[in-house]
Coordinates of C-alpha atoms in Angstrom, one line a residue:
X284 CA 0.0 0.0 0.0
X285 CA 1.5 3.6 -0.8
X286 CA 0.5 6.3 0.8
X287 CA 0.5 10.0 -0.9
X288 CA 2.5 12.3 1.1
X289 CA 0.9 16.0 1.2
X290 CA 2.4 18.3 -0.7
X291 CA 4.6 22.0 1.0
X292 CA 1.9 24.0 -1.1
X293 CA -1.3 21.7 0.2
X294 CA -0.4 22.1 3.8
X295 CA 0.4 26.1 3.7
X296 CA -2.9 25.9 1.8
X297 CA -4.6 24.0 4.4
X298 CA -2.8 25.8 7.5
X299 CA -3.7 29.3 6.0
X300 CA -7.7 28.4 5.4
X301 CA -7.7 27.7 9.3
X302 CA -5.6 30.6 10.2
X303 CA -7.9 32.8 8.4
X304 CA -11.1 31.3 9.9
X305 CA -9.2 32.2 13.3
X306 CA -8.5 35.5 12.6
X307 CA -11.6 35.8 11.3
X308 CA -13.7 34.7 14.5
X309 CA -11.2 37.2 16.5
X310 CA -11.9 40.0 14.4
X311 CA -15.5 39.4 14.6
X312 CA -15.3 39.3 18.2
X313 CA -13.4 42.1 18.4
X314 CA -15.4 44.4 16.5
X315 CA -18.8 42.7 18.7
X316 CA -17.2 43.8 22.4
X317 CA -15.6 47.2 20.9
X318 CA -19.4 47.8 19.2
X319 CA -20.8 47.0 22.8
X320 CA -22.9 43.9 21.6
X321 CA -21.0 41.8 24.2
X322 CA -21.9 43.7 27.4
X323 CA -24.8 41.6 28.5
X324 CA -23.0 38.5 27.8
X325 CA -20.2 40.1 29.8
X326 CA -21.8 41.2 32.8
X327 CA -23.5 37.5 33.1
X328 CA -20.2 35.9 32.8
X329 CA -19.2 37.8 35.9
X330 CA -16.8 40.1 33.8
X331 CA -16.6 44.2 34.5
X332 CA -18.2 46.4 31.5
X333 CA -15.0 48.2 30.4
X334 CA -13.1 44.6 30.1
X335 CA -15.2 44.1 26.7
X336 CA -13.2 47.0 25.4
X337 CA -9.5 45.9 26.5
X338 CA -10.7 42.3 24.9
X339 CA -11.7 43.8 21.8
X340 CA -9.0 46.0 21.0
X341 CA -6.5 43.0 21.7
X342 CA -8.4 40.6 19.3
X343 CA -8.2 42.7 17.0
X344 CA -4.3 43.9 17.5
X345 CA -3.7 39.7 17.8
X346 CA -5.9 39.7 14.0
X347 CA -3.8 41.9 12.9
X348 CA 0.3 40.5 15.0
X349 CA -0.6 37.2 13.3
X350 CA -0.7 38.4 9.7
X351 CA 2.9 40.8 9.6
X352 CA 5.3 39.0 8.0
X353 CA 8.3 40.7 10.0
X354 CA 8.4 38.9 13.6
X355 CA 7.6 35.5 13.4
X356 CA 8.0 35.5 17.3
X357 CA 5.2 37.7 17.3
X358 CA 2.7 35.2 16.0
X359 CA 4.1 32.6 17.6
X360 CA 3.3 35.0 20.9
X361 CA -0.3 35.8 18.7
X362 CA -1.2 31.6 18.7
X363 CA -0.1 32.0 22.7
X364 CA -2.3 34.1 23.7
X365 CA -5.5 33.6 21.6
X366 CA -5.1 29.5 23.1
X367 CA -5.4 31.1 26.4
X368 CA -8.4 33.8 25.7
X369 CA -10.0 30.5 23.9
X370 CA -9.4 28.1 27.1
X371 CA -10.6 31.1 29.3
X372 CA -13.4 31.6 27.3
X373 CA -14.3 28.0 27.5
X374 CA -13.2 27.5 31.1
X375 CA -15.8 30.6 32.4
X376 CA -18.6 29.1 30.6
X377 CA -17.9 25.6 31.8
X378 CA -17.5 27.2 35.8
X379 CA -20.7 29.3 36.0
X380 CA -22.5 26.2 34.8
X381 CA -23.8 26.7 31.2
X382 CA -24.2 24.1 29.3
X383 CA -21.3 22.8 26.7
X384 CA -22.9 24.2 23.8
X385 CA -22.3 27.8 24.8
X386 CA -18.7 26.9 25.1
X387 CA -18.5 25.0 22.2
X388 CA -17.6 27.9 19.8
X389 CA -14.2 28.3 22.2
X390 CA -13.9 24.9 22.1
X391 CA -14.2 24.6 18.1
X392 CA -12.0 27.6 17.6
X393 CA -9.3 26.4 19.6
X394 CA -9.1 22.9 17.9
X395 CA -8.8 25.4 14.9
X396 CA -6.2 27.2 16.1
X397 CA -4.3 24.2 17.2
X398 CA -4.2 22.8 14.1
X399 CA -3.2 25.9 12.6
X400 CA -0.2 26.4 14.6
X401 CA 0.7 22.3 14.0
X402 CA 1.1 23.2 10.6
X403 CA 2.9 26.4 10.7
X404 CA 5.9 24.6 12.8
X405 CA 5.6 22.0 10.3
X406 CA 6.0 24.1 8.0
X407 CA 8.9 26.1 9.6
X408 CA 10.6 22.8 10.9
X409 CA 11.5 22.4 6.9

């Protein structure tokens, strides 16, 4: 049995389709908490109103970190910290008692994200 090995140009392909889905549920979320959408969800989650602002100003500063080409260290630091807004995300909805499926879209997102970043160092690794 042979086994067809993926191609360089398939896995950047691959690895930026995720990225971009990533960026684009930060963005998204960013532009929500800066727009003030967020603030109910916010306040019942136990978080202070102004917090949606410092959130949504660094999602969208992480959107934008992860696509200059300049430092990669900086989206390596980028991939850092959106893992830990997604596993606090998750981890607030899971402790205050809602139901999975509201932290499902955290949980989604930073399988995602994961697999993104897998394939960047795979790619960087040579």
């Amino acid at each position: 049995m042979t086994t067809i090995a993926p191609t360089r140009r398939a896995i950047r392909t691959v690895q930026l389709v995720l990225q971009a889905l990533v960026a684009c549920v930060f963005l998204v979320a960013g532009v929500l908490n800066l727009g003030g959408v967020m603030a109910e969800e916010m306040m019942r989650l136990g978080y202070p109103g102004h917090f949606m602002i410092i959130v949504g100003v660094a999602y969208i500063v992480g959107v934008i970190c992860l696509y200059q080409p300049r430092f990669a260290f900086l989206q390596d630091w980028v991939f850092g910290a959106m893992a830990a807004t997604l596993v606090g995300a998750a981890g607030t909805h899971i402790l205050i008692g809602d139901p999975i499926g509201k932290a499902a879209p955290a949980i989604v997102t930073l399988v995602l994200l994961i697999a993104a970043y897998a394939l960047r160092r795979r790619l960087r690794a040579g």
